[in-house]
PDB file of C-alpha atoms in Angstrom:
ATOM      1  CA  UNK A   1       0.106   0.109  -0.222  1.00  0.00           C
ATOM      2  CA  UNK A   2       1.625   3.246  -1.179  1.00  0.00           C
ATOM      3  CA  UNK A   3      -0.529   5.654   0.716  1.00  0.00           C
ATOM      4  CA  UNK A   4       0.239   6.939   4.218  1.00  0.00           C
ATOM      5  CA  UNK A   5      -2.049   6.879   6.990  1.00  0.00           C
ATOM      6  CA  UNK A   6      -3.199   9.998   8.765  1.00  0.00           C
ATOM      7  CA  UNK A   7      -2.026  10.753  12.227  1.00  0.00           C
ATOM      8  CA  UNK A   8      -5.488   9.598  13.340  1.00  0.00           C
ATOM      9  CA  UNK A   9      -4.969   6.352  11.609  1.00  0.00           C
ATOM     10  CA  UNK A  10      -7.369   7.004   8.737  1.00  0.00           C
ATOM     11  CA  UNK A  11      -6.928   6.832   4.980  1.00  0.00           C
ATOM     12  CA  UNK A  12      -9.345   6.364   1.937  1.00  0.00           C
ATOM     13  CA  UNK A  13      -8.622   6.693  -1.841  1.00  0.00           C
ATOM     14  CA  UNK A  14     -12.148   7.990  -2.188  1.00  0.00           C
ATOM     15  CA  UNK A  15     -13.681   9.779   0.585  1.00  0.00           C
ATOM     16  CA  UNK A  16     -17.284  10.100  -0.483  1.00  0.00           C
ATOM     17  CA  UNK A  17     -19.411   7.173  -1.903  1.00  0.00           C
ATOM     18  CA  UNK A  18     -22.469   9.494  -2.963  1.00  0.00           C
ATOM     19  CA  UNK A  19     -21.428   9.096  -6.446  1.00  0.00           C
ATOM     20  CA  UNK A  20     -21.644   5.409  -6.694  1.00  0.00           C
ATOM     21  CA  UNK A  21     -24.156   3.974  -9.208  1.00  0.00           C
ATOM     22  CA  UNK A  22     -24.486   0.286  -7.561  1.00  0.00           C
ATOM     23  CA  UNK A  23     -23.386  -0.999  -4.374  1.00  0.00           C
ATOM     24  CA  UNK A  24     -19.727  -2.027  -3.934  1.00  0.00           C
ATOM     25  CA  UNK A  25     -19.863  -5.462  -2.303  1.00  0.00           C
ATOM     26  CA  UNK A  26     -17.004  -6.218   0.209  1.00  0.00           C
ATOM     27  CA  UNK A  27     -16.280  -9.768   1.445  1.00  0.00           C
ATOM     28  CA  UNK A  28     -15.073  -9.884   4.924  1.00  0.00           C
ATOM     29  CA  UNK A  29     -11.876 -11.287   5.888  1.00  0.00           C
ATOM     30  CA  UNK A  30     -11.026 -11.514   9.943  1.00  0.00           C
ATOM     31  CA  UNK A  31      -7.642 -11.392  10.943  1.00  0.00           C
ATOM     32  CA  UNK A  32      -5.565 -11.650  14.198  1.00  0.00           C
ATOM     33  CA  UNK A  33      -4.033  -8.669  15.859  1.00  0.00           C
ATOM     34  CA  UNK A  34      -0.677  -7.693  14.057  1.00  0.00           C
ATOM     35  CA  UNK A  35      -1.759  -9.517  10.869  1.00  0.00           C
ATOM     36  CA  UNK A  36      -3.524  -6.681   8.760  1.00  0.00           C
ATOM     37  CA  UNK A  37      -0.254  -5.693   6.827  1.00  0.00           C
ATOM     38  CA  UNK A  38       0.179  -9.295   5.630  1.00  0.00           C
ATOM     39  CA  UNK A  39      -3.366  -9.756   4.633  1.00  0.00           C
ATOM     40  CA  UNK A  40      -3.198  -6.510   2.725  1.00  0.00           C
ATOM     41  CA  UNK A  41      -0.067  -7.489   1.001  1.00  0.00           C
ATOM     42  CA  UNK A  42      -1.536 -10.988   0.167  1.00  0.00           C
ATOM     43  CA  UNK A  43      -4.685  -9.701  -1.391  1.00  0.00           C
ATOM     44  CA  UNK A  44      -2.998  -6.771  -3.293  1.00  0.00           C
ATOM     45  CA  UNK A  45      -0.624  -9.354  -4.761  1.00  0.00           C
ATOM     46  CA  UNK A  46      -3.435 -11.810  -5.532  1.00  0.00           C
ATOM     47  CA  UNK A  47      -5.658  -9.108  -7.145  1.00  0.00           C
ATOM     48  CA  UNK A  48      -3.102  -6.801  -8.692  1.00  0.00           C
ATOM     49  CA  UNK A  49      -4.606  -3.827  -7.047  1.00  0.00           C
ATOM     50  CA  UNK A  50      -3.626  -1.599  -4.037  1.00  0.00           C
ATOM     51  CA  UNK A  51      -5.691  -1.092  -0.961  1.00  0.00           C
ATOM     52  CA  UNK A  52      -7.882   1.907  -1.037  1.00  0.00           C
ATOM     53  CA  UNK A  53      -8.728   2.500   2.348  1.00  0.00           C
ATOM     54  CA  UNK A  54      -7.465   1.598   5.723  1.00  0.00           C
ATOM     55  CA  UNK A  55      -8.778   3.201   9.211  1.00  0.00           C
ATOM     56  CA  UNK A  56      -8.842   2.600  13.076  1.00  0.00           C
ATOM     57  CA  UNK A  57     -12.224   1.829  14.508  1.00  0.00           C
ATOM     58  CA  UNK A  58     -11.033   2.727  18.058  1.00  0.00           C
ATOM     59  CA  UNK A  59     -14.422   2.098  19.513  1.00  0.00           C
ATOM     60  CA  UNK A  60     -14.139  -1.477  18.865  1.00  0.00           C
ATOM     61  CA  UNK A  61     -10.488  -1.831  19.030  1.00  0.00           C
ATOM     62  CA  UNK A  62     -10.303  -3.057  15.329  1.00  0.00           C
ATOM     63  CA  UNK A  63      -8.407  -1.859  12.032  1.00  0.00           C
ATOM     64  CA  UNK A  64     -10.022  -2.264   8.719  1.00  0.00           C
ATOM     65  CA  UNK A  65      -8.778  -2.075   5.096  1.00  0.00           C
ATOM     66  CA  UNK A  66     -10.045  -2.629   1.823  1.00  0.00           C
ATOM     67  CA  UNK A  67      -8.272  -4.333  -1.132  1.00  0.00           C
ATOM     68  CA  UNK A  68     -10.584  -4.784  -4.170  1.00  0.00           C
ATOM     69  CA  UNK A  69     -13.521  -7.053  -3.214  1.00  0.00           C
ATOM     70  CA  UNK A  70     -12.281  -7.468   0.156  1.00  0.00           C
ATOM     71  CA  UNK A  71     -12.743  -5.635   3.472  1.00  0.00           C
ATOM     72  CA  UNK A  72     -10.214  -6.892   6.072  1.00  0.00           C
ATOM     73  CA  UNK A  73     -10.970  -6.651   9.936  1.00  0.00           C
ATOM     74  CA  UNK A  74      -8.204  -6.875  12.173  1.00  0.00           C
ATOM     75  CA  UNK A  75      -8.530  -7.510  15.920  1.00  0.00           C
ATOM     76  CA  UNK A  76      -8.481  -9.812  19.002  1.00  0.00           C
ATOM     77  CA  UNK A  77     -10.960 -12.511  18.839  1.00  0.00           C
ATOM     78  CA  UNK A  78     -13.072 -10.862  21.605  1.00  0.00           C
ATOM     79  CA  UNK A  79     -13.508  -7.657  19.442  1.00  0.00           C
ATOM     80  CA  UNK A  80     -14.097  -9.634  16.169  1.00  0.00           C
ATOM     81  CA  UNK A  81     -16.627 -11.817  17.563  1.00  0.00           C
ATOM     82  CA  UNK A  82     -19.497  -9.383  17.407  1.00  0.00           C
ATOM     83  CA  UNK A  83     -18.928  -8.706  13.787  1.00  0.00           C
ATOM     84  CA  UNK A  84     -18.445 -12.312  12.456  1.00  0.00           C
ATOM     85  CA  UNK A  85     -22.252 -12.961  11.781  1.00  0.00           C
ATOM     86  CA  UNK A  86     -22.161 -10.319   9.305  1.00  0.00           C
ATOM     87  CA  UNK A  87     -21.349 -11.797   5.717  1.00  0.00           C
ATOM     88  CA  UNK A  88     -20.779  -8.760   3.792  1.00  0.00           C
ATOM     89  CA  UNK A  89     -20.607  -5.035   3.508  1.00  0.00           C
ATOM     90  CA  UNK A  90     -22.169  -3.056   0.745  1.00  0.00           C
ATOM     91  CA  UNK A  91     -20.943   0.368   0.132  1.00  0.00           C
ATOM     92  CA  UNK A  92     -23.483   2.393  -1.202  1.00  0.00           C
ATOM     93  CA  UNK A  93     -24.213   6.173  -2.344  1.00  0.00           C
ATOM     94  CA  UNK A  94     -26.728   6.665   0.784  1.00  0.00           C
ATOM     95  CA  UNK A  95     -27.729   4.277   3.265  1.00  0.00           C
ATOM     96  CA  UNK A  96     -31.015   5.823   4.016  1.00  0.00           C
ATOM     97  CA  UNK A  97     -33.173   4.755   0.916  1.00  0.00           C
ATOM     98  CA  UNK A  98     -31.822   1.168   1.636  1.00  0.00           C
ATOM     99  CA  UNK A  99     -32.895   1.533   5.208  1.00  0.00           C
ATOM    100  CA  UNK A 100     -36.265   2.498   4.218  1.00  0.00           C
ATOM    101  CA  UNK A 101     -36.485  -0.237   1.431  1.00  0.00           C
ATOM    102  CA  UNK A 102     -35.451  -2.917   3.899  1.00  0.00           C
ATOM    103  CA  UNK A 103     -37.868  -1.895   6.870  1.00  0.00           C
ATOM    104  CA  UNK A 104     -40.672  -2.042   3.962  1.00  0.00           C
ATOM    105  CA  UNK A 105     -39.671  -5.450   2.971  1.00  0.00           C
ATOM    106  CA  UNK A 106     -39.500  -7.148   6.327  1.00  0.00           C
ATOM    107  CA  UNK A 107     -35.928  -6.919   7.212  1.00  0.00           C
ATOM    108  CA  UNK A 108     -34.685  -6.536  10.799  1.00  0.00           C
ATOM    109  CA  UNK A 109     -32.543  -3.365  11.463  1.00  0.00           C
ATOM    110  CA  UNK A 110     -30.785  -4.467  14.521  1.00  0.00           C
ATOM    111  CA  UNK A 111     -27.779  -1.787  14.601  1.00  0.00           C
ATOM    112  CA  UNK A 112     -27.922   1.738  13.543  1.00  0.00           C
ATOM    113  CA  UNK A 113     -28.037   3.730  11.708  1.00  0.00           C
ATOM    114  CA  UNK A 114     -25.265   5.202  13.327  1.00  0.00           C
ATOM    115  CA  UNK A 115     -22.296   7.611  12.475  1.00  0.00           C
ATOM    116  CA  UNK A 116     -18.889   5.712  11.934  1.00  0.00           C
ATOM    117  CA  UNK A 117     -15.330   6.783  11.400  1.00  0.00           C
ATOM    118  CA  UNK A 118     -16.121   6.940   7.577  1.00  0.00           C
ATOM    119  CA  UNK A 119     -19.728   8.196   7.518  1.00  0.00           C
ATOM    120  CA  UNK A 120     -22.836   6.282   8.331  1.00  0.00           C
ATOM    121  CA  UNK A 121     -23.866   2.625   8.821  1.00  0.00           C
ATOM    122  CA  UNK A 122     -26.634  -0.067   9.690  1.00  0.00           C
ATOM    123  CA  UNK A 123     -26.843  -3.567   9.872  1.00  0.00           C
ATOM    124  CA  UNK A 124     -29.713  -5.601   8.739  1.00  0.00           C
ATOM    125  CA  UNK A 125     -31.054  -9.085   8.923  1.00  0.00           C
ATOM    126  CA  UNK A 126     -32.628  -9.899   5.809  1.00  0.00           C
ATOM    127  CA  UNK A 127     -35.968 -12.069   5.644  1.00  0.00           C
ATOM    128  CA  UNK A 128     -33.873 -14.929   4.552  1.00  0.00           C
ATOM    129  CA  UNK A 129     -31.577 -14.487   7.697  1.00  0.00           C
ATOM    130  CA  UNK A 130     -28.665 -13.138   6.012  1.00  0.00           C
ATOM    131  CA  UNK A 131     -26.780 -10.552   7.788  1.00  0.00           C
ATOM    132  CA  UNK A 132     -25.377  -7.404   5.881  1.00  0.00           C
ATOM    133  CA  UNK A 133     -23.890  -4.089   6.747  1.00  0.00           C
ATOM    134  CA  UNK A 134     -24.742  -1.154   4.409  1.00  0.00           C
ATOM    135  CA  UNK A 135     -22.346   1.778   4.934  1.00  0.00           C
ATOM    136  CA  UNK A 136     -21.756   5.109   3.009  1.00  0.00           C
ATOM    137  CA  UNK A 137     -18.628   7.188   3.053  1.00  0.00           C
ATOM    138  CA  UNK A 138     -18.382  10.776   3.406  1.00  0.00           C
ATOM    139  CA  UNK A 139     -15.397  13.240   3.845  1.00  0.00           C
ATOM    140  CA  UNK A 140     -16.675  13.689   7.311  1.00  0.00           C
ATOM    141  CA  UNK A 141     -18.624  11.374   9.592  1.00  0.00           C
ATOM    142  CA  UNK A 142     -21.590  13.971  10.143  1.00  0.00           C
ATOM    143  CA  UNK A 143     -22.166  14.689   6.418  1.00  0.00           C
TER     144      UNK A 143
END
């Protein structure tokens, strides 16, 4: 990864997802503490692309990075455990229309919407039981 983290442990190639025409699907990969750099290097080499985001999520003692279609979450097992049931993350232009459509379709919203370091997110249990995170990125979390 050629980009440098800010002093706050935060870097994204694209800070705003509002121009996305369709969701970016991110498959979750969970790694132990101290392993994120190795995982980033592996997925960069495997897919021939560079990581396009990396940030600390201090509230949950996690570090996250994205490389192509993979969202890598690093942390101690006790910190990763609450996130493991989520099968994927959808990076979208705006979470709120998805939130409304999911509620109307009978999905259960069990977390959020809340502000996160990158913007806002929520987690939903779809009618078939699949758990998915919806997130949008903004230059600042309160936008």
